[in-house]
Amino acid sequence: MQIEWTTYDPGEFYDEMISSPGNPRRAAHAIASYLQRLSAKQLGRRQHAADLAIAEMGVTFTVYSEGTNIDRTWPFDIIPRIIPQKEWTRIEEGLKQRMTALNMFIHDLYNEQKILNDGIVPKKLISGSKSFLPQCIGASPRFNVWAHICGSDLVRDKDGTLYVLEDNLRVPSGVSYMIENRSITKRVFPELFRKHHILPVDDYPAHLFDMLASLSPRPLDYPEIVVMTPGIYNSAYFEHAYLAQQMGAELLEGGDLVVGADDCVYMKTIDGLQRVDVIYRRVNDEFLDPEVFREDSALGVRGLMRAWRAGNVALANAPGAGVADDKVIYTYVPAIIKYYLDQDPIIPNVPSWRCEDREQREHVLANLDKLVVKPANESGGYGMLVGPHATTVERGKFVNLIKRNPRNYIAQPTLGLSTAPTICGQHVEPRHLDLRPFILQSDRTYVTAGGLTRVALRKGSLVVNSSQGGGSKDTWIVDTGGN
Amino acid sequence: MLSRVAERLYWTARYLERAENTARLVRVFSSMMLDLPKGVGLNWRQLVDVSGAHEHFDRNYRTSGERNVIKFMLSDMDTQGSVISSLAMARENIRTTRDLVPSEGWEHVNELHLFARKKLAGKSIPKDRHEFLSEIIMRCQQITGLLAGTMSHGPAYQFVRVGRNLERADMTTRMIDVGSATLIAPGVELERLENRLWTYVLRSLSAHQMYRQYVRRRIQPGQVLAFLLQDTIFPRAVAHTLGEIASCFEKYLPHSEEPLRAALRLQRLVADANTEKLHTEGLHDFIDLLQFEFGNLHQEISATWFSMEMDEAL
């Protein structure tokens, strides 16, 4: 399996490490020549060591469709994905800009609705959105920030342009894998970390803690911060536990909380009830409070919305923040940035067609075999159509879906996602990937150094989701002093 | 600390201790089956009876030969208390309290579960039974030591300690049941056999050497019984485990009046036992009584810290 870059050919795609057979990109030079010096046996041994470390640490991703909580280790590829620091600095600026504008947008929607009145975003788009929660109208979370934790998915097209593919403003997951991946690569390639300047990622929990603490309604030195999980059967339970542990916060479920007659939130402890200040909730809006949302929710807390509206507890992310990660709203983000910040977006959106618009819809229907169609309100890659890979029957199904509910769909060109060298059996081959950096916002904004690189392990596949056969890589922001 | 978390830590410790002691039980019983003369009437079925899960066994197994009993005790996922299900439950409980346990704690439990699952996969009896059981015992001890040596000894650890000691008390009484002559067929000359039986029991609890230091004489049933029930400094003796539990309640845990009362009642019951008399008659009933009281103590613990009603607390 010894790596020979001269025979590694990413073809028509942009490869993150190798620009053309035999030629590593500048920031990846050192790692490429290092990898090439490893014998097949050494490389195999290191991948094996990584797999062992993962099994031991119990890095697992439960997949819903498997029913019970069967642990499945999430495949990890030891070859890191390299991004030069200069490029990263610009991406970081772009993400901060985007997050700031999105939070101003959400706050505006639940308060004055200036952007709707000015006709930048159509009113009926909001009134028809499942994710717009009337229960949140008039609320003012601290710093007017609603989405405190965001995971934005970035992809690179054939020509090397980086796009924002989507913003996850509800309960984005994956950050624990970013941190664990780094600790695994440090075990596997310790010598590389001694020699190169690679930006650290393990300070994320500390930043998360500070951000959450800044939201506390009580000015205390030690606010009571908790992580609220739907429970062990949730696919990201591992991450909930991990983050709670790293922050020294309680990990709890809805059943551990109660809202008192004073509209404050308390947790049930061996000492009796104890007040909670900040809830980092990993439970979706609709399950948060059976008094206001789904009555049958066993995951939530009766009265939680009352306590939040009264300002007695902070929820991160705030309920209703998901209104801005609707795929149709996404198409308006460049306009939203312009409207609130009077700036052009630093990172572009993927060009998109809104099926709601008659002309654009006709274009979409006529070109289904070239486009990717996405529903407005799904995540995890569910319910979408990848035109070029779909059968005639599948495409026909989408023609009907779009015609029946055009507001619910957008379409985008099929991007030729960039690739990176990945160990596949006995060879190193290019595999498509994306990147999910995490952004924290309260009165300050923080962006992770890199993020979680997800890789589609099946040859030619563009689907990187962990729930659909994806794996992950460590992501290195490398300071080379040049471009 | 959260009530639910306290409960899970308590069960983590109980299941770990149960896995270890079930392994001890199977190990000692296996050597007894090899060593003791065939005529004494020892059979595998008795191992099921000692474990206290005979009803479950009878529902699921038709015969009680070695293969079935060993499978039942080691690798049956549906048996509460089999080594594999105890480890799986310990893993599940610690997995859901990972925020309070040092990460090595979780890693070792996870690895131990993987190890047992691999060794027991597709086999009712592991090939190298003795080595396998010894490794389970040793690794459980390692984890117990790891938690003792790396967790702050605040309330979270106290629930581990309570769980471990209560389970240990229960399992020590089950080991004593092995030594009680009830296993031996009526009419068999007991006297010479009895000493050997008690030696097994002591060995199974790693108590042989400590016992010799304690009495400095040959094995005498009444004395062994006194040692295993009433000694306050041997860690697997019932009186010691109850002392540990009472000290957790008294020194570290809030609102502990009711559980403490139950623990003290048990301590008195054990201290007042006439071991010289017990070993000749009534031992099995006494063990039953103790096990019933252990159940009560668990109820008190659960009512006080785990299942507190919200409305009461408000």
Short mmCIF file of C-alpha atoms in Angstrom, two decimals, chain A:
data_model
loop_
_atom_site.label_atom_id
_atom_site.label_comp_id
_atom_site.label_asym_id
_atom_site.label_seq_id
_atom_site.Cartn_x
_atom_site.Cartn_y
_atom_site.Cartn_z
CA MET A 1 0.00 0.00 0.00
CA GLN A 2 3.02 2.31 0.10
CA ILE A 3 1.96 5.76 -1.06
CA GLU A 4 3.25 6.88 -4.44
CA TRP A 5 1.93 10.34 -5.25
CA THR A 6 2.91 10.15 -8.90
CA THR A 7 0.21 7.52 -9.42
CA TYR A 8 -2.39 9.34 -7.33
CA ASP A 9 -4.81 11.04 -9.70
CA PRO A 10 -7.76 13.10 -8.50
CA GLY A 11 -8.92 13.50 -12.11
CA GLU A 12 -11.15 16.47 -12.84
CA PHE A 13 -11.68 17.26 -9.14
CA TYR A 14 -9.86 19.70 -6.92
CA ASP A 15 -7.72 17.70 -4.52
CA GLU A 16 -6.94 19.23 -1.14
CA MET A 17 -3.47 17.72 -0.94
CA ILE A 18 -2.17 17.00 -4.43
CA SER A 19 -2.56 19.55 -7.22
CA SER A 20 -1.58 17.11 -9.97
CA PRO A 21 -0.02 13.62 -9.88
CA GLY A 22 3.25 13.86 -7.99
CA ASN A 23 2.79 17.49 -6.91
CA PRO A 24 1.61 18.18 -3.37
CA ARG A 25 0.20 21.62 -2.61
CA ARG A 26 2.51 23.88 -0.68
CA ALA A 27 0.89 23.58 2.75
CA ALA A 28 0.72 19.80 2.33
CA HIS A 29 4.30 19.36 1.14
CA ALA A 30 5.78 18.16 4.39
CA ILE A 31 3.03 15.71 5.24
CA ALA A 32 2.94 14.32 1.69
CA SER A 33 6.62 13.55 1.62
CA TYR A 34 6.45 12.18 5.15
CA LEU A 35 3.63 9.79 4.23
CA GLN A 36 5.52 8.66 1.17
CA ARG A 37 8.47 7.65 3.31
CA LEU A 38 6.31 5.29 5.38
CA SER A 39 6.37 1.65 4.32
CA ALA A 40 3.12 -0.14 3.58
CA LYS A 41 3.53 -1.99 6.86
CA GLN A 42 4.08 1.17 8.89
CA LEU A 43 1.07 2.88 7.34
CA GLY A 44 -1.14 -0.13 7.99
CA ARG A 45 0.09 -0.30 11.56
CA ARG A 46 -0.83 3.33 12.15
CA GLN A 47 -4.31 2.95 10.69
CA HIS A 48 -4.72 -0.09 12.92
CA ALA A 49 -3.57 1.88 15.97
CA ALA A 50 -6.14 4.57 15.15
CA ASP A 51 -8.94 2.01 14.82
CA LEU A 52 -7.99 0.54 18.18
CA ALA A 53 -7.92 3.94 19.82
CA ILE A 54 -11.39 4.66 18.48
CA ALA A 55 -12.83 1.38 19.73
CA GLU A 56 -11.30 2.00 23.15
CA MET A 57 -12.52 5.54 23.45
CA GLY A 58 -15.94 4.40 22.36
CA VAL A 59 -16.32 6.98 19.60
CA THR A 60 -19.61 5.81 18.24
CA PHE A 61 -22.38 7.14 16.14
CA THR A 62 -25.71 5.47 16.69
CA VAL A 63 -27.73 5.31 13.54
CA TYR A 64 -31.45 5.73 13.95
CA SER A 65 -32.51 3.15 11.41
CA GLU A 66 -30.71 0.44 13.33
CA GLY A 67 -33.41 0.61 15.94
CA THR A 68 -31.78 -0.13 19.25
CA ASN A 69 -28.67 1.60 20.39
CA ILE A 70 -26.20 -0.54 18.56
CA ASP A 71 -22.87 1.19 18.62
CA ARG A 72 -21.14 1.52 15.32
CA THR A 73 -17.70 2.94 15.28
CA TRP A 74 -17.44 5.82 12.90
CA PRO A 75 -14.73 5.18 10.30
CA PHE A 76 -11.72 7.45 10.63
CA ASP A 77 -9.07 7.97 7.98
CA ILE A 78 -5.63 8.80 9.36
CA ILE A 79 -4.46 11.03 6.49
CA PRO A 80 -5.30 14.57 7.62
CA ARG A 81 -6.94 17.17 5.42
CA ILE A 82 -4.72 20.23 5.06
CA ILE A 83 -5.83 23.86 4.80
CA PRO A 84 -3.29 26.72 4.62
CA GLN A 85 -3.68 29.23 7.42
CA LYS A 86 -3.91 32.21 5.06
CA GLU A 87 -6.96 30.74 3.37
CA TRP A 88 -8.41 29.84 6.75
CA THR A 89 -8.17 33.39 8.08
CA ARG A 90 -10.40 34.53 5.26
CA ILE A 91 -12.89 31.70 5.83
CA GLU A 92 -13.02 32.55 9.51
CA GLU A 93 -13.89 36.17 8.68
CA GLY A 94 -16.57 34.95 6.30
CA LEU A 95 -18.14 32.69 8.90
CA LYS A 96 -18.20 35.44 11.53
CA GLN A 97 -19.83 37.77 9.05
CA ARG A 98 -22.46 35.21 8.15
CA MET A 99 -23.27 34.29 11.73
CA THR A 100 -23.60 37.93 12.77
CA ALA A 101 -26.00 38.67 9.92
CA LEU A 102 -28.05 35.51 10.58
CA ASN A 103 -28.49 36.40 14.24
CA MET A 104 -29.59 39.93 13.36
CA PHE A 105 -32.01 38.39 10.90
CA ILE A 106 -33.54 36.00 13.46
CA HIS A 107 -33.90 38.73 16.04
CA ASP A 108 -35.53 41.00 13.49
CA LEU A 109 -37.98 38.26 12.43
CA TYR A 110 -39.21 37.75 16.00
CA ASN A 111 -39.36 41.45 16.73
CA GLU A 112 -39.70 44.34 14.28
CA GLN A 113 -39.63 42.33 11.01
CA LYS A 114 -37.94 45.21 9.19
CA ILE A 115 -36.46 42.94 6.56
CA LEU A 116 -39.93 41.65 5.68
CA ASN A 117 -41.46 45.11 5.63
CA ASP A 118 -38.65 46.32 3.39
CA GLY A 119 -39.47 43.47 1.02
CA ILE A 120 -36.01 41.87 1.04
CA VAL A 121 -37.37 38.51 2.21
CA PRO A 122 -41.00 37.71 1.28
CA LYS A 123 -43.42 37.71 4.24
CA LYS A 124 -45.22 34.58 3.18
CA LEU A 125 -41.96 32.68 3.27
CA ILE A 126 -41.79 33.26 7.01
CA SER A 127 -45.46 32.80 7.79
CA GLY A 128 -45.36 29.52 5.88
CA SER A 129 -42.25 28.24 7.60
CA LYS A 130 -42.55 25.32 10.02
CA SER A 131 -39.52 26.59 11.85
CA PHE A 132 -40.88 30.04 12.59
CA LEU A 133 -42.29 29.75 16.11
CA PRO A 134 -45.03 32.27 16.97
CA GLN A 135 -44.33 31.46 20.65
CA CYS A 136 -41.03 33.31 20.30
CA ILE A 137 -42.38 36.60 18.96
CA GLY A 138 -41.26 39.53 21.06
CA ALA A 139 -38.54 37.60 22.92
CA SER A 140 -35.16 39.22 23.54
CA PRO A 141 -32.43 36.74 24.37
CA ARG A 142 -29.24 38.16 25.82
CA PHE A 143 -27.14 40.20 23.29
CA ASN A 144 -30.07 39.65 20.88
CA VAL A 145 -28.29 36.48 19.83
CA TRP A 146 -30.44 33.45 19.06
CA ALA A 147 -28.13 30.99 17.36
CA HIS A 148 -25.19 30.56 19.73
CA ILE A 149 -23.75 27.44 18.23
CA CYS A 150 -23.65 26.96 14.49
CA GLY A 151 -22.12 24.29 12.29
CA SER A 152 -21.82 25.53 8.73
CA ASP A 153 -21.07 23.06 5.97
CA LEU A 154 -18.44 24.20 3.48
CA VAL A 155 -17.68 22.52 0.18
CA ARG A 156 -15.15 23.20 -2.55
CA ASP A 157 -16.04 22.91 -6.21
CA LYS A 158 -13.83 21.72 -9.08
CA ASP A 159 -12.38 25.18 -9.68
CA GLY A 160 -11.27 25.49 -6.05
CA THR A 161 -14.01 27.92 -4.99
CA LEU A 162 -15.24 27.37 -1.46
CA TYR A 163 -19.00 27.69 -0.82
CA VAL A 164 -21.27 27.59 2.19
CA LEU A 165 -23.57 24.67 1.48
CA GLU A 166 -25.78 25.08 4.54
CA ASP A 167 -25.96 26.58 8.01
CA ASN A 168 -27.00 24.31 10.87
CA LEU A 169 -28.54 26.53 13.51
CA ARG A 170 -30.63 24.04 15.45
CA VAL A 171 -28.57 21.40 17.23
CA PRO A 172 -25.50 20.87 15.03
CA SER A 173 -23.38 17.89 15.99
CA GLY A 174 -19.92 16.62 15.19
CA VAL A 175 -17.65 18.86 17.21
CA SER A 176 -16.62 16.07 19.57
CA TYR A 177 -15.38 14.08 16.59
CA MET A 178 -13.28 17.02 15.54
CA ILE A 179 -11.58 16.99 18.95
CA GLU A 180 -11.26 13.22 19.21
CA ASN A 181 -9.89 12.99 15.69
CA ARG A 182 -7.11 15.34 16.68
CA SER A 183 -6.23 13.36 19.76
CA ILE A 184 -6.06 10.22 17.61
CA THR A 185 -3.77 11.79 15.00
CA LYS A 186 -1.55 13.01 17.79
CA ARG A 187 -1.18 9.42 18.95
CA VAL A 188 -0.65 8.14 15.42
CA PHE A 189 1.68 10.83 14.02
CA PRO A 190 3.29 12.42 17.09
CA GLU A 191 6.44 13.34 15.13
CA LEU A 192 4.49 15.56 12.72
CA PHE A 193 3.13 17.68 15.54
CA ARG A 194 6.61 18.29 16.83
CA LYS A 195 7.83 19.55 13.49
CA HIS A 196 4.90 21.55 12.12
CA HIS A 197 2.83 24.43 13.27
CA ILE A 198 -0.71 23.05 13.35
CA LEU A 199 -3.41 25.12 15.04
CA PRO A 200 -4.91 23.37 18.08
CA VAL A 201 -8.62 22.49 18.30
CA ASP A 202 -8.94 21.14 21.81
CA ASP A 203 -9.80 24.49 23.39
CA TYR A 204 -13.33 24.30 21.98
CA PRO A 205 -15.03 23.10 25.21
CA ALA A 206 -13.45 26.02 27.11
CA HIS A 207 -14.80 28.49 24.55
CA LEU A 208 -18.17 26.79 24.62
CA PHE A 209 -18.25 27.06 28.39
CA ASP A 210 -17.35 30.77 28.35
CA MET A 211 -19.96 31.47 25.70
CA LEU A 212 -22.67 29.63 27.68
CA ALA A 213 -21.63 31.32 30.94
CA SER A 214 -21.98 34.74 29.28
CA LEU A 215 -25.68 33.96 28.72
CA SER A 216 -26.46 33.39 32.40
CA PRO A 217 -29.40 35.43 33.70
CA ARG A 218 -27.81 35.61 37.16
CA PRO A 219 -24.54 37.49 37.53
CA LEU A 220 -22.68 34.70 39.28
CA ASP A 221 -19.11 33.56 39.23
CA TYR A 222 -20.28 30.00 38.78
CA PRO A 223 -23.52 29.85 36.84
CA GLU A 224 -25.16 26.43 36.76
CA ILE A 225 -24.72 25.27 33.17
CA VAL A 226 -26.22 22.00 31.99
CA VAL A 227 -26.26 19.98 28.78
CA MET A 228 -29.71 18.63 27.98
CA THR A 229 -29.80 15.46 25.89
CA PRO A 230 -32.71 13.47 24.49
CA GLY A 231 -30.99 10.43 26.02
CA ILE A 232 -28.75 7.51 25.23
CA TYR A 233 -30.66 6.49 22.12
CA ASN A 234 -29.91 9.76 20.39
CA SER A 235 -27.34 9.42 17.63
CA ALA A 236 -25.15 12.13 19.11
CA TYR A 237 -25.39 11.03 22.73
CA PHE A 238 -21.68 10.38 22.82
CA GLU A 239 -21.08 14.01 21.98
CA HIS A 240 -23.52 15.32 24.59
CA ALA A 241 -21.73 13.32 27.25
CA TYR A 242 -18.34 14.31 25.96
CA LEU A 243 -19.04 18.04 25.97
CA ALA A 244 -20.64 17.92 29.41
CA GLN A 245 -17.63 16.10 30.74
CA GLN A 246 -15.16 18.49 29.14
CA MET A 247 -17.02 21.53 30.47
CA GLY A 248 -17.67 20.07 33.90
CA ALA A 249 -21.39 20.62 33.33
CA GLU A 250 -24.23 18.31 34.33
CA LEU A 251 -25.52 16.10 31.56
CA LEU A 252 -29.23 15.69 32.01
CA GLU A 253 -32.52 14.73 30.42
CA GLY A 254 -35.87 16.50 30.45
CA GLY A 255 -37.04 14.29 33.30
CA ASP A 256 -34.30 15.67 35.54
CA LEU A 257 -35.69 19.21 35.28
CA VAL A 258 -38.76 20.93 36.61
CA VAL A 259 -40.09 24.48 36.33
CA GLY A 260 -41.24 25.91 39.63
CA ALA A 261 -44.13 28.24 40.40
CA ASP A 262 -41.55 31.06 40.29
CA ASP A 263 -40.90 30.29 36.58
CA CYS A 264 -37.34 29.22 37.33
CA VAL A 265 -35.83 25.93 36.18
CA TYR A 266 -34.57 23.43 38.74
CA MET A 267 -32.78 20.11 38.49
CA LYS A 268 -33.44 17.14 40.68
CA THR A 269 -30.36 16.26 42.73
CA ILE A 270 -29.56 14.10 45.72
CA ASP A 271 -29.70 17.31 47.79
CA GLY A 272 -33.12 18.30 46.49
CA LEU A 273 -33.83 20.93 43.81
CA GLN A 274 -31.13 23.20 42.46
CA ARG A 275 -31.60 26.18 40.13
CA VAL A 276 -30.27 26.02 36.56
CA ASP A 277 -29.06 29.13 34.69
CA VAL A 278 -28.05 28.03 31.22
CA ILE A 279 -29.26 25.02 29.25
CA TYR A 280 -27.21 23.89 26.27
CA ARG A 281 -30.05 21.89 24.83
CA ARG A 282 -29.55 19.18 22.25
CA VAL A 283 -33.27 18.55 22.02
CA ASN A 284 -35.19 19.90 19.03
CA ASP A 285 -37.60 22.83 19.43
CA GLU A 286 -40.74 20.78 19.02
CA PHE A 287 -39.85 18.53 21.97
CA LEU A 288 -38.67 21.26 24.36
CA ASP A 289 -41.87 21.97 26.23
CA PRO A 290 -45.04 19.84 26.06
CA GLU A 291 -46.99 22.80 27.42
CA VAL A 292 -46.29 24.81 24.26
CA PHE A 293 -45.12 22.43 21.54
CA ARG A 294 -45.70 18.70 21.13
CA GLU A 295 -47.88 17.51 23.98
CA ASP A 296 -46.60 13.95 23.71
CA SER A 297 -42.97 14.96 24.18
CA ALA A 298 -41.37 12.99 26.96
CA LEU A 299 -38.01 14.60 26.29
CA GLY A 300 -38.88 18.12 27.32
CA VAL A 301 -39.78 20.09 30.40
CA ARG A 302 -43.25 21.44 31.12
CA GLY A 303 -43.03 25.23 31.47
CA LEU A 304 -39.56 25.63 29.99
CA MET A 305 -40.73 28.21 27.45
CA ARG A 306 -42.38 30.21 30.23
CA ALA A 307 -39.12 30.27 32.17
CA TRP A 308 -37.16 31.24 29.05
CA ARG A 309 -39.53 34.06 28.10
CA ALA A 310 -39.39 35.35 31.67
CA GLY A 311 -35.62 35.57 31.27
CA ASN A 312 -34.97 33.15 34.14
CA VAL A 313 -33.03 30.66 32.08
CA ALA A 314 -30.96 30.87 28.90
CA LEU A 315 -31.45 28.31 26.15
CA ALA A 316 -28.71 27.72 23.61
CA ASN A 317 -29.64 27.73 20.85
CA ALA A 318 -32.73 29.81 21.51
CA PRO A 319 -36.00 28.23 20.40
CA GLY A 320 -37.01 29.36 16.95
CA ALA A 321 -33.44 29.96 15.74
CA GLY A 322 -33.97 27.18 13.20
CA VAL A 323 -36.04 29.54 11.08
CA ALA A 324 -32.80 30.72 9.51
CA ASP A 325 -31.50 27.32 8.45
CA ASP A 326 -34.45 26.62 6.23
CA LYS A 327 -33.00 25.81 2.78
CA VAL A 328 -35.16 28.46 1.12
CA ILE A 329 -34.02 31.15 3.56
CA TYR A 330 -30.51 30.01 2.72
CA THR A 331 -30.93 31.35 -0.79
CA TYR A 332 -31.53 34.81 0.74
CA VAL A 333 -28.43 34.83 2.98
CA PRO A 334 -26.31 37.00 0.61
CA ALA A 335 -29.16 39.54 0.62
CA ILE A 336 -29.45 39.24 4.40
CA ILE A 337 -25.74 40.00 4.83
CA LYS A 338 -26.05 42.99 2.54
CA TYR A 339 -29.16 44.25 4.33
CA TYR A 340 -27.88 44.15 7.91
CA LEU A 341 -24.15 44.67 7.48
CA ASP A 342 -23.97 46.44 4.14
CA GLN A 343 -21.21 44.05 3.08
CA ASP A 344 -20.79 41.52 0.33
CA PRO A 345 -20.57 37.91 1.54
CA ILE A 346 -16.95 36.85 2.01
CA ILE A 347 -17.82 33.18 1.38
CA PRO A 348 -20.33 32.73 -1.46
CA ASN A 349 -23.49 30.65 -1.41
CA VAL A 350 -23.90 27.77 -3.83
CA PRO A 351 -26.01 29.19 -6.69
CA SER A 352 -29.56 28.02 -6.01
CA TRP A 353 -32.97 27.96 -7.68
CA ARG A 354 -36.14 28.45 -5.66
CA CYS A 355 -38.89 26.15 -6.86
CA GLU A 356 -41.46 28.58 -5.57
CA ASP A 357 -40.61 31.01 -8.36
CA ARG A 358 -42.33 29.82 -11.55
CA GLU A 359 -39.46 30.48 -13.96
CA GLN A 360 -36.87 28.99 -11.66
CA ARG A 361 -39.11 25.98 -11.03
CA GLU A 362 -39.45 25.31 -14.73
CA HIS A 363 -35.69 25.41 -15.08
CA VAL A 364 -35.36 22.93 -12.21
CA LEU A 365 -37.97 20.54 -13.60
CA ALA A 366 -36.34 20.61 -17.01
CA ASN A 367 -32.87 19.91 -15.59
CA LEU A 368 -33.55 17.42 -12.81
CA ASP A 369 -30.90 15.06 -14.15
CA LYS A 370 -28.19 17.67 -13.53
CA LEU A 371 -29.34 19.16 -10.23
CA VAL A 372 -29.48 18.38 -6.56
CA VAL A 373 -32.92 18.99 -5.06
CA LYS A 374 -33.25 19.65 -1.35
CA PRO A 375 -36.28 19.91 0.91
CA ALA A 376 -36.41 23.10 2.99
CA ASN A 377 -36.51 21.47 6.37
CA GLU A 378 -34.57 18.26 6.53
CA SER A 379 -31.09 17.54 7.73
CA GLY A 380 -28.66 14.66 7.59
CA GLY A 381 -29.01 14.28 3.82
CA TYR A 382 -32.50 12.82 4.14
CA GLY A 383 -35.20 13.51 1.55
CA MET A 384 -32.95 14.92 -1.14
CA LEU A 385 -32.45 14.00 -4.76
CA VAL A 386 -29.04 13.83 -6.40
CA GLY A 387 -30.22 14.16 -9.99
CA PRO A 388 -27.28 12.64 -11.89
CA HIS A 389 -27.25 9.56 -9.63
CA ALA A 390 -31.03 9.08 -9.48
CA THR A 391 -33.22 6.69 -11.44
CA THR A 392 -36.01 7.91 -13.74
CA VAL A 393 -38.57 6.73 -11.18
CA GLU A 394 -36.91 8.71 -8.37
CA ARG A 395 -36.79 11.81 -10.55
CA GLY A 396 -40.46 11.36 -11.43
CA LYS A 397 -41.28 11.21 -7.75
CA PHE A 398 -39.54 14.53 -7.21
CA VAL A 399 -41.37 16.17 -10.12
CA ASN A 400 -44.59 15.42 -8.22
CA LEU A 401 -43.20 16.50 -4.86
CA ILE A 402 -42.01 19.82 -6.26
CA LYS A 403 -45.26 20.53 -8.09
CA ARG A 404 -47.31 19.72 -5.01
CA ASN A 405 -45.28 21.87 -2.61
CA PRO A 406 -42.89 24.16 -4.50
CA ARG A 407 -42.12 26.33 -1.44
CA ASN A 408 -40.53 23.31 0.17
CA TYR A 409 -37.78 22.78 -2.42
CA ILE A 410 -34.65 24.39 -3.77
CA ALA A 411 -32.23 23.07 -6.36
CA GLN A 412 -28.51 23.49 -6.83
CA PRO A 413 -26.01 22.41 -9.45
CA THR A 414 -24.28 19.14 -8.63
CA LEU A 415 -20.94 20.29 -7.30
CA GLY A 416 -17.81 18.33 -8.03
CA LEU A 417 -16.81 18.18 -4.36
CA SER A 418 -13.10 18.37 -3.71
CA THR A 419 -11.20 15.23 -2.76
CA ALA A 420 -8.36 14.21 -0.48
CA PRO A 421 -6.18 11.11 -0.32
CA THR A 422 -7.89 8.42 1.76
CA ILE A 423 -6.77 4.92 2.67
CA CYS A 424 -9.11 2.51 0.89
CA GLY A 425 -8.17 -1.09 1.53
CA GLN A 426 -4.69 -1.54 0.11
CA HIS A 427 -4.56 1.76 -1.79
CA VAL A 428 -4.67 5.47 -1.27
CA GLU A 429 -7.41 6.96 -3.42
CA PRO A 430 -9.17 10.31 -3.74
CA ARG A 431 -12.47 10.55 -1.87
CA HIS A 432 -14.92 13.47 -1.77
CA LEU A 433 -15.25 15.54 1.37
CA ASP A 434 -16.77 18.59 3.01
CA LEU A 435 -15.95 20.62 6.10
CA ARG A 436 -18.03 21.62 9.08
CA PRO A 437 -16.47 24.40 11.15
CA PHE A 438 -18.25 25.39 14.37
CA ILE A 439 -19.01 28.98 15.26
CA LEU A 440 -19.88 30.23 18.74
CA GLN A 441 -21.57 33.59 19.20
CA SER A 442 -22.71 35.62 22.19
CA ASP A 443 -21.15 39.05 22.78
CA ARG A 444 -18.09 37.65 21.02
CA THR A 445 -17.61 35.24 18.13
CA TYR A 446 -15.31 32.26 18.00
CA VAL A 447 -14.59 29.93 15.08
CA THR A 448 -12.90 26.54 15.46
CA ALA A 449 -9.49 26.17 13.79
CA GLY A 450 -10.66 24.00 10.93
CA GLY A 451 -13.57 21.81 11.89
CA LEU A 452 -14.87 18.37 11.14
CA THR A 453 -13.92 17.01 7.74
CA ARG A 454 -16.40 14.40 6.62
CA VAL A 455 -15.45 12.07 3.82
CA ALA A 456 -17.61 9.90 1.55
CA LEU A 457 -15.85 6.55 1.78
CA ARG A 458 -17.61 4.89 -1.12
CA LYS A 459 -15.87 5.48 -4.41
CA GLY A 460 -17.47 8.33 -6.35
CA SER A 461 -20.06 9.00 -3.63
CA LEU A 462 -20.84 12.61 -2.73
CA VAL A 463 -22.76 11.80 0.45
CA VAL A 464 -20.60 12.43 3.49
CA ASN A 465 -23.23 12.10 6.24
CA SER A 466 -22.27 9.79 9.05
CA SER A 467 -25.78 8.35 8.91
CA GLN A 468 -25.18 7.32 5.30
CA GLY A 469 -21.82 5.65 5.23
CA GLY A 470 -19.47 8.63 5.63
CA GLY A 471 -16.29 8.76 7.66
CA SER A 472 -14.11 11.53 8.95
CA LYS A 473 -10.61 12.96 8.91
CA ASP A 474 -8.60 15.26 11.09
CA THR A 475 -8.35 18.80 9.70
CA TRP A 476 -5.09 20.70 9.94
CA ILE A 477 -4.78 24.43 9.59
CA VAL A 478 -1.12 24.69 8.71
CA ASP A 479 0.91 27.85 8.99
CA THR A 480 3.39 27.94 6.14
CA GLY A 481 3.92 31.66 6.05
CA GLY A 482 2.84 31.70 2.41
CA ASN A 483 -0.15 30.80 0.29
#
